[in-house]
């Protein structure tokens, strides 16, 4: 596609529920990133994929968070037993080669609200 | 640990004026410093970036000034326009790390 697509754009869930957030990167981009942006803050790194493998998952806050990219394209961020503190905008980005000096292209994000 | 500190949190500039946003970093291993622009409801978009081997980079009305000894860098927007009204984020990384550390953001408003 022309840009990074994230679905859904908004998700409201109850505390304790499981959610999945989807990211469709730009076609041909091998690197994919997930960031979390809390209200009034800058994005915080969660995880980076190069192809199908998670090259760096050091930003995942705890074991309730998990992400996959089984075919090296679409990625899903999974959050178990959601908590109110998980409420944020989850941003996905992709880049052609994974080299930072080419810049990321971010999607518009999924706004997750845990009530 | 706050590795990139950004100021001011908000800034109001008159149309045609110069907007200046500052960032300071702690990690001397950082070697890539981009600025991102974010409009409401959208993801951040890369505006301009600099490596520490140069002290200044200019692209159109946007200039990054970099001071390696002070561990500071700034974004200057010349001839600011109402369409520049957005939130701006500085960021930093090491080229090998593949992840960015963002500042807290500056909400810029350009008054017509």
PDB file of C-alpha atoms in Angstrom:
ATOM      1  CA  UNK A   1       0.000   0.000   0.000  1.00  0.00           C
ATOM      2  CA  UNK A   2       0.897   3.658  -0.138  1.00  0.00           C
ATOM      3  CA  UNK A   3       1.505   3.968   3.577  1.00  0.00           C
ATOM      4  CA  UNK A   4       1.591   2.056   6.831  1.00  0.00           C
ATOM      5  CA  UNK A   5      -1.911   0.900   7.705  1.00  0.00           C
ATOM      6  CA  UNK A   6      -3.002   0.192  11.271  1.00  0.00           C
ATOM      7  CA  UNK A   7      -6.270  -1.374  12.308  1.00  0.00           C
ATOM      8  CA  UNK A   8      -8.413  -0.725  14.157  1.00  0.00           C
ATOM      9  CA  UNK A   9      -7.940   3.015  14.443  1.00  0.00           C
ATOM     10  CA  UNK A  10      -9.681   2.959  17.815  1.00  0.00           C
ATOM     11  CA  UNK A  11     -10.197   0.143  20.283  1.00  0.00           C
ATOM     12  CA  UNK A  12     -12.046   0.277  23.582  1.00  0.00           C
ATOM     13  CA  UNK A  13     -11.732  -2.775  25.781  1.00  0.00           C
ATOM     14  CA  UNK A  14     -12.502  -3.760  29.325  1.00  0.00           C
ATOM     15  CA  UNK A  15      -9.788  -4.269  31.910  1.00  0.00           C
ATOM     16  CA  UNK A  16      -8.557  -7.844  31.833  1.00  0.00           C
ATOM     17  CA  UNK A  17      -9.485  -8.509  28.200  1.00  0.00           C
ATOM     18  CA  UNK A  18      -7.159  -9.568  25.376  1.00  0.00           C
ATOM     19  CA  UNK A  19      -6.566  -7.321  22.369  1.00  0.00           C
ATOM     20  CA  UNK A  20      -4.790  -7.594  19.042  1.00  0.00           C
ATOM     21  CA  UNK A  21      -3.554  -4.604  17.060  1.00  0.00           C
ATOM     22  CA  UNK A  22      -2.635  -5.037  13.400  1.00  0.00           C
ATOM     23  CA  UNK A  23      -0.015  -3.316  11.271  1.00  0.00           C
ATOM     24  CA  UNK A  24       0.346  -3.520   7.487  1.00  0.00           C
ATOM     25  CA  UNK A  25       3.723  -2.035   6.546  1.00  0.00           C
ATOM     26  CA  UNK A  26       4.655  -0.467   3.241  1.00  0.00           C
ATOM     27  CA  UNK A  27       5.130  -3.202   0.666  1.00  0.00           C
ATOM     28  CA  UNK A  28       8.735  -4.314   0.475  1.00  0.00           C
ATOM     29  CA  UNK A  29       9.789  -2.780   3.786  1.00  0.00           C
ATOM     30  CA  UNK A  30      11.766  -5.377   5.689  1.00  0.00           C
ATOM     31  CA  UNK A  31      11.996  -3.534   9.003  1.00  0.00           C
ATOM     32  CA  UNK A  32       8.956  -3.003  11.231  1.00  0.00           C
ATOM     33  CA  UNK A  33       8.725  -1.222  14.569  1.00  0.00           C
ATOM     34  CA  UNK A  34       6.121  -0.820  17.288  1.00  0.00           C
ATOM     35  CA  UNK A  35       6.065   2.225  19.537  1.00  0.00           C
ATOM     36  CA  UNK A  36       3.651   3.345  22.257  1.00  0.00           C
ATOM     37  CA  UNK A  37       2.689   6.985  22.716  1.00  0.00           C
ATOM     38  CA  UNK A  38       1.014   8.050  25.928  1.00  0.00           C
ATOM     39  CA  UNK A  39      -0.945  11.292  26.048  1.00  0.00           C
ATOM     40  CA  UNK A  40       1.351  14.299  25.823  1.00  0.00           C
ATOM     41  CA  UNK A  41       4.493  12.203  25.501  1.00  0.00           C
ATOM     42  CA  UNK A  42       6.874  11.133  22.788  1.00  0.00           C
ATOM     43  CA  UNK A  43       6.692   7.641  21.316  1.00  0.00           C
ATOM     44  CA  UNK A  44       8.417   4.893  23.311  1.00  0.00           C
ATOM     45  CA  UNK A  45      10.058   1.946  21.561  1.00  0.00           C
ATOM     46  CA  UNK A  46       8.503  -1.472  22.078  1.00  0.00           C
ATOM     47  CA  UNK A  47       9.891  -3.918  19.517  1.00  0.00           C
ATOM     48  CA  UNK A  48      11.729  -4.101  16.180  1.00  0.00           C
ATOM     49  CA  UNK A  49      11.409  -6.805  13.520  1.00  0.00           C
ATOM     50  CA  UNK A  50      13.838  -7.443  10.705  1.00  0.00           C
ATOM     51  CA  UNK A  51      11.962  -9.832   8.437  1.00  0.00           C
ATOM     52  CA  UNK A  52      10.104 -12.407  10.490  1.00  0.00           C
ATOM     53  CA  UNK A  53      12.268 -12.263  13.579  1.00  0.00           C
ATOM     54  CA  UNK A  54      12.169  -9.884  16.528  1.00  0.00           C
ATOM     55  CA  UNK A  55      15.625  -8.342  16.438  1.00  0.00           C
ATOM     56  CA  UNK A  56      15.053  -6.229  19.555  1.00  0.00           C
ATOM     57  CA  UNK A  57      12.150  -6.630  21.991  1.00  0.00           C
ATOM     58  CA  UNK A  58      13.778  -4.758  24.848  1.00  0.00           C
ATOM     59  CA  UNK A  59      10.992  -2.173  25.016  1.00  0.00           C
ATOM     60  CA  UNK A  60       8.129  -4.565  25.735  1.00  0.00           C
ATOM     61  CA  UNK A  61       7.049  -3.559  29.270  1.00  0.00           C
ATOM     62  CA  UNK A  62       6.196  -7.040  30.560  1.00  0.00           C
ATOM     63  CA  UNK A  63       5.163 -10.518  29.468  1.00  0.00           C
ATOM     64  CA  UNK A  64       1.579  -9.432  28.806  1.00  0.00           C
ATOM     65  CA  UNK A  65       2.840  -7.856  25.584  1.00  0.00           C
ATOM     66  CA  UNK A  66       3.807  -9.969  22.590  1.00  0.00           C
ATOM     67  CA  UNK A  67       4.222  -9.275  18.876  1.00  0.00           C
ATOM     68  CA  UNK A  68       4.538 -11.477  15.815  1.00  0.00           C
ATOM     69  CA  UNK A  69       5.344 -11.059  12.151  1.00  0.00           C
ATOM     70  CA  UNK A  70       5.025 -14.612  10.786  1.00  0.00           C
ATOM     71  CA  UNK A  71       5.486 -13.918   7.075  1.00  0.00           C
ATOM     72  CA  UNK A  72       7.712 -10.887   7.274  1.00  0.00           C
ATOM     73  CA  UNK A  73       4.968  -8.456   6.322  1.00  0.00           C
ATOM     74  CA  UNK A  74       1.896  -7.910   8.535  1.00  0.00           C
ATOM     75  CA  UNK A  75       2.553  -7.701  12.246  1.00  0.00           C
ATOM     76  CA  UNK A  76       0.214  -8.132  15.201  1.00  0.00           C
ATOM     77  CA  UNK A  77       0.789  -6.685  18.655  1.00  0.00           C
ATOM     78  CA  UNK A  78      -0.987  -8.746  21.297  1.00  0.00           C
ATOM     79  CA  UNK A  79      -1.781  -7.566  24.802  1.00  0.00           C
ATOM     80  CA  UNK A  80      -3.116  -9.994  27.397  1.00  0.00           C
ATOM     81  CA  UNK A  81      -5.003  -9.106  30.587  1.00  0.00           C
ATOM     82  CA  UNK A  82      -5.175  -5.443  29.639  1.00  0.00           C
ATOM     83  CA  UNK A  83      -4.763  -2.820  32.348  1.00  0.00           C
ATOM     84  CA  UNK A  84      -5.899   0.810  32.424  1.00  0.00           C
ATOM     85  CA  UNK A  85      -2.251   1.857  32.215  1.00  0.00           C
ATOM     86  CA  UNK A  86      -2.033   0.219  28.783  1.00  0.00           C
ATOM     87  CA  UNK A  87      -4.239   2.993  27.384  1.00  0.00           C
ATOM     88  CA  UNK A  88      -2.204   4.815  24.737  1.00  0.00           C
ATOM     89  CA  UNK A  89      -1.758   5.209  20.997  1.00  0.00           C
ATOM     90  CA  UNK A  90       0.158   2.265  19.574  1.00  0.00           C
ATOM     91  CA  UNK A  91       2.190   3.302  16.550  1.00  0.00           C
ATOM     92  CA  UNK A  92       3.656   1.033  13.914  1.00  0.00           C
ATOM     93  CA  UNK A  93       6.426   2.115  11.549  1.00  0.00           C
ATOM     94  CA  UNK A  94       8.303   0.483   8.720  1.00  0.00           C
ATOM     95  CA  UNK A  95      11.478   1.198   6.804  1.00  0.00           C
ATOM     96  CA  UNK A  96      13.009  -0.160   3.634  1.00  0.00           C
ATOM     97  CA  UNK A  97      16.194  -1.601   5.011  1.00  0.00           C
ATOM     98  CA  UNK A  98      16.204  -1.017   8.745  1.00  0.00           C
ATOM     99  CA  UNK A  99      18.838   1.664   8.389  1.00  0.00           C
ATOM    100  CA  UNK A 100      17.796   4.601  10.514  1.00  0.00           C
ATOM    101  CA  UNK A 101      19.130   7.254   8.150  1.00  0.00           C
ATOM    102  CA  UNK A 102      16.413   6.318   5.676  1.00  0.00           C
ATOM    103  CA  UNK A 103      13.831   7.280   8.268  1.00  0.00           C
ATOM    104  CA  UNK A 104      10.758   5.512   9.458  1.00  0.00           C
ATOM    105  CA  UNK A 105       7.275   5.843   7.980  1.00  0.00           C
ATOM    106  CA  UNK A 106       4.750   5.751  10.787  1.00  0.00           C
ATOM    107  CA  UNK A 107       1.131   4.734  10.571  1.00  0.00           C
ATOM    108  CA  UNK A 108      -1.609   6.817  12.175  1.00  0.00           C
ATOM    109  CA  UNK A 109      -1.769   4.489  15.140  1.00  0.00           C
ATOM    110  CA  UNK A 110      -4.363   2.553  17.084  1.00  0.00           C
ATOM    111  CA  UNK A 111      -5.807   4.419  20.046  1.00  0.00           C
ATOM    112  CA  UNK A 112      -6.357   1.815  22.781  1.00  0.00           C
ATOM    113  CA  UNK A 113      -8.587   2.711  25.704  1.00  0.00           C
ATOM    114  CA  UNK A 114      -8.896   0.259  28.591  1.00  0.00           C
ATOM    115  CA  UNK A 115     -11.926   0.948  30.785  1.00  0.00           C
TER     116      UNK A 115
ATOM    117  CA  UNK B   1      15.637   7.319  32.529  1.00  0.00           C
ATOM    118  CA  UNK B   2      15.014  10.437  30.461  1.00  0.00           C
ATOM    119  CA  UNK B   3      17.699  10.293  27.813  1.00  0.00           C
ATOM    120  CA  UNK B   4      16.445  13.139  25.612  1.00  0.00           C
ATOM    121  CA  UNK B   5      15.051  16.291  27.170  1.00  0.00           C
ATOM    122  CA  UNK B   6      13.081  18.686  24.982  1.00  0.00           C
ATOM    123  CA  UNK B   7      12.013  22.264  25.591  1.00  0.00           C
ATOM    124  CA  UNK B   8       9.799  24.188  25.561  1.00  0.00           C
ATOM    125  CA  UNK B   9       6.670  22.057  26.016  1.00  0.00           C
ATOM    126  CA  UNK B  10       4.660  24.603  24.043  1.00  0.00           C
ATOM    127  CA  UNK B  11       5.543  27.546  21.845  1.00  0.00           C
ATOM    128  CA  UNK B  12       3.532  30.287  20.189  1.00  0.00           C
ATOM    129  CA  UNK B  13       5.119  32.217  17.317  1.00  0.00           C
ATOM    130  CA  UNK B  14       3.748  34.856  14.998  1.00  0.00           C
ATOM    131  CA  UNK B  15       3.527  34.117  11.296  1.00  0.00           C
ATOM    132  CA  UNK B  16       6.834  34.922   9.640  1.00  0.00           C
ATOM    133  CA  UNK B  17       8.816  34.543  12.858  1.00  0.00           C
ATOM    134  CA  UNK B  18      11.487  32.019  13.814  1.00  0.00           C
ATOM    135  CA  UNK B  19      10.500  28.983  15.875  1.00  0.00           C
ATOM    136  CA  UNK B  20      13.264  27.408  17.971  1.00  0.00           C
ATOM    137  CA  UNK B  21      12.988  24.088  19.801  1.00  0.00           C
ATOM    138  CA  UNK B  22      15.822  22.677  21.876  1.00  0.00           C
ATOM    139  CA  UNK B  23      16.902  19.196  22.888  1.00  0.00           C
ATOM    140  CA  UNK B  24      19.612  17.825  25.152  1.00  0.00           C
ATOM    141  CA  UNK B  25      20.815  14.262  25.329  1.00  0.00           C
ATOM    142  CA  UNK B  26      22.824  12.239  27.816  1.00  0.00           C
ATOM    143  CA  UNK B  27      24.119   9.210  25.959  1.00  0.00           C
ATOM    144  CA  UNK B  28      27.367  10.099  24.179  1.00  0.00           C
ATOM    145  CA  UNK B  29      26.983   6.991  22.006  1.00  0.00           C
ATOM    146  CA  UNK B  30      24.063   8.586  20.154  1.00  0.00           C
ATOM    147  CA  UNK B  31      25.040   9.328  16.554  1.00  0.00           C
ATOM    148  CA  UNK B  32      21.784  10.041  14.753  1.00  0.00           C
ATOM    149  CA  UNK B  33      19.453  12.918  15.616  1.00  0.00           C
ATOM    150  CA  UNK B  34      16.172  13.274  13.692  1.00  0.00           C
ATOM    151  CA  UNK B  35      13.265  15.636  14.143  1.00  0.00           C
ATOM    152  CA  UNK B  36       9.711  14.451  13.593  1.00  0.00           C
ATOM    153  CA  UNK B  37       6.534  16.466  12.968  1.00  0.00           C
ATOM    154  CA  UNK B  38       3.175  15.150  14.136  1.00  0.00           C
ATOM    155  CA  UNK B  39      -0.279  16.459  13.288  1.00  0.00           C
ATOM    156  CA  UNK B  40      -3.315  15.499  15.414  1.00  0.00           C
ATOM    157  CA  UNK B  41      -4.534  11.988  14.655  1.00  0.00           C
ATOM    158  CA  UNK B  42      -1.484  11.164  12.548  1.00  0.00           C
ATOM    159  CA  UNK B  43       1.785   9.379  13.143  1.00  0.00           C
ATOM    160  CA  UNK B  44       5.050  11.317  13.353  1.00  0.00           C
ATOM    161  CA  UNK B  45       6.716  12.137  10.024  1.00  0.00           C
ATOM    162  CA  UNK B  46      10.458  12.589   9.539  1.00  0.00           C
ATOM    163  CA  UNK B  47      11.306  16.244   8.977  1.00  0.00           C
ATOM    164  CA  UNK B  48      15.087  16.462   8.987  1.00  0.00           C
ATOM    165  CA  UNK B  49      17.994  14.587  10.577  1.00  0.00           C
ATOM    166  CA  UNK B  50      21.656  15.164  11.376  1.00  0.00           C
ATOM    167  CA  UNK B  51      24.743  13.106  12.193  1.00  0.00           C
ATOM    168  CA  UNK B  52      27.288  14.468  14.712  1.00  0.00           C
ATOM    169  CA  UNK B  53      30.011  14.988  12.115  1.00  0.00           C
ATOM    170  CA  UNK B  54      28.368  18.268  11.040  1.00  0.00           C
ATOM    171  CA  UNK B  55      27.264  21.246  13.130  1.00  0.00           C
ATOM    172  CA  UNK B  56      24.378  22.365  10.971  1.00  0.00           C
ATOM    173  CA  UNK B  57      22.007  20.992   8.356  1.00  0.00           C
ATOM    174  CA  UNK B  58      19.479  23.015   6.410  1.00  0.00           C
ATOM    175  CA  UNK B  59      16.536  21.838   4.334  1.00  0.00           C
ATOM    176  CA  UNK B  60      14.327  24.637   3.070  1.00  0.00           C
ATOM    177  CA  UNK B  61      12.995  26.595   6.048  1.00  0.00           C
ATOM    178  CA  UNK B  62      14.151  23.950   8.540  1.00  0.00           C
ATOM    179  CA  UNK B  63      17.623  23.928  10.099  1.00  0.00           C
ATOM    180  CA  UNK B  64      19.164  21.650  12.716  1.00  0.00           C
ATOM    181  CA  UNK B  65      22.008  23.097  14.776  1.00  0.00           C
ATOM    182  CA  UNK B  66      24.155  20.554  16.616  1.00  0.00           C
ATOM    183  CA  UNK B  67      26.587  21.136  19.495  1.00  0.00           C
ATOM    184  CA  UNK B  68      28.408  17.910  20.266  1.00  0.00           C
ATOM    185  CA  UNK B  69      30.400  19.206  23.242  1.00  0.00           C
ATOM    186  CA  UNK B  70      27.265  20.513  24.929  1.00  0.00           C
ATOM    187  CA  UNK B  71      25.222  17.441  23.904  1.00  0.00           C
ATOM    188  CA  UNK B  72      22.515  19.694  22.549  1.00  0.00           C
ATOM    189  CA  UNK B  73      20.730  20.154  19.258  1.00  0.00           C
ATOM    190  CA  UNK B  74      17.969  22.442  18.103  1.00  0.00           C
ATOM    191  CA  UNK B  75      15.424  22.888  15.339  1.00  0.00           C
ATOM    192  CA  UNK B  76      14.952  26.302  13.762  1.00  0.00           C
ATOM    193  CA  UNK B  77      11.927  26.980  11.568  1.00  0.00           C
ATOM    194  CA  UNK B  78      12.401  30.144   9.556  1.00  0.00           C
ATOM    195  CA  UNK B  79       9.471  32.206   8.242  1.00  0.00           C
ATOM    196  CA  UNK B  80       7.057  30.113  10.337  1.00  0.00           C
ATOM    197  CA  UNK B  81       3.649  29.519   8.731  1.00  0.00           C
ATOM    198  CA  UNK B  82       0.267  28.525  10.202  1.00  0.00           C
ATOM    199  CA  UNK B  83       0.638  25.164   8.425  1.00  0.00           C
ATOM    200  CA  UNK B  84       3.698  24.489  10.606  1.00  0.00           C
ATOM    201  CA  UNK B  85       1.426  24.298  13.659  1.00  0.00           C
ATOM    202  CA  UNK B  86       1.997  20.762  14.948  1.00  0.00           C
ATOM    203  CA  UNK B  87       3.828  18.832  17.647  1.00  0.00           C
ATOM    204  CA  UNK B  88       7.551  18.429  17.069  1.00  0.00           C
ATOM    205  CA  UNK B  89       9.670  15.653  18.532  1.00  0.00           C
ATOM    206  CA  UNK B  90      13.420  15.409  18.649  1.00  0.00           C
ATOM    207  CA  UNK B  91      14.897  11.935  18.855  1.00  0.00           C
ATOM    208  CA  UNK B  92      18.241  10.223  19.119  1.00  0.00           C
ATOM    209  CA  UNK B  93      19.726   6.848  18.443  1.00  0.00           C
ATOM    210  CA  UNK B  94      22.838   4.929  17.654  1.00  0.00           C
ATOM    211  CA  UNK B  95      22.825   3.792  14.038  1.00  0.00           C
ATOM    212  CA  UNK B  96      23.329   0.205  15.078  1.00  0.00           C
ATOM    213  CA  UNK B  97      20.500   0.163  17.603  1.00  0.00           C
ATOM    214  CA  UNK B  98      17.593   0.570  15.191  1.00  0.00           C
ATOM    215  CA  UNK B  99      15.432   2.259  17.791  1.00  0.00           C
ATOM    216  CA  UNK B 100      14.764   5.895  18.537  1.00  0.00           C
ATOM    217  CA  UNK B 101      14.578   7.635  21.906  1.00  0.00           C
ATOM    218  CA  UNK B 102      12.136  10.518  21.614  1.00  0.00           C
ATOM    219  CA  UNK B 103      11.875  13.761  23.532  1.00  0.00           C
ATOM    220  CA  UNK B 104       8.609  14.736  25.208  1.00  0.00           C
ATOM    221  CA  UNK B 105       7.459  16.929  22.333  1.00  0.00           C
ATOM    222  CA  UNK B 106       6.794  20.627  21.697  1.00  0.00           C
ATOM    223  CA  UNK B 107       3.378  21.842  20.664  1.00  0.00           C
ATOM    224  CA  UNK B 108       4.005  24.673  18.200  1.00  0.00           C
ATOM    225  CA  UNK B 109       1.284  27.176  17.317  1.00  0.00           C
ATOM    226  CA  UNK B 110       1.840  29.728  14.575  1.00  0.00           C
ATOM    227  CA  UNK B 111      -0.540  32.651  14.857  1.00  0.00           C
ATOM    228  CA  UNK B 112      -1.649  34.187  11.539  1.00  0.00           C
TER     229      UNK B 112
END
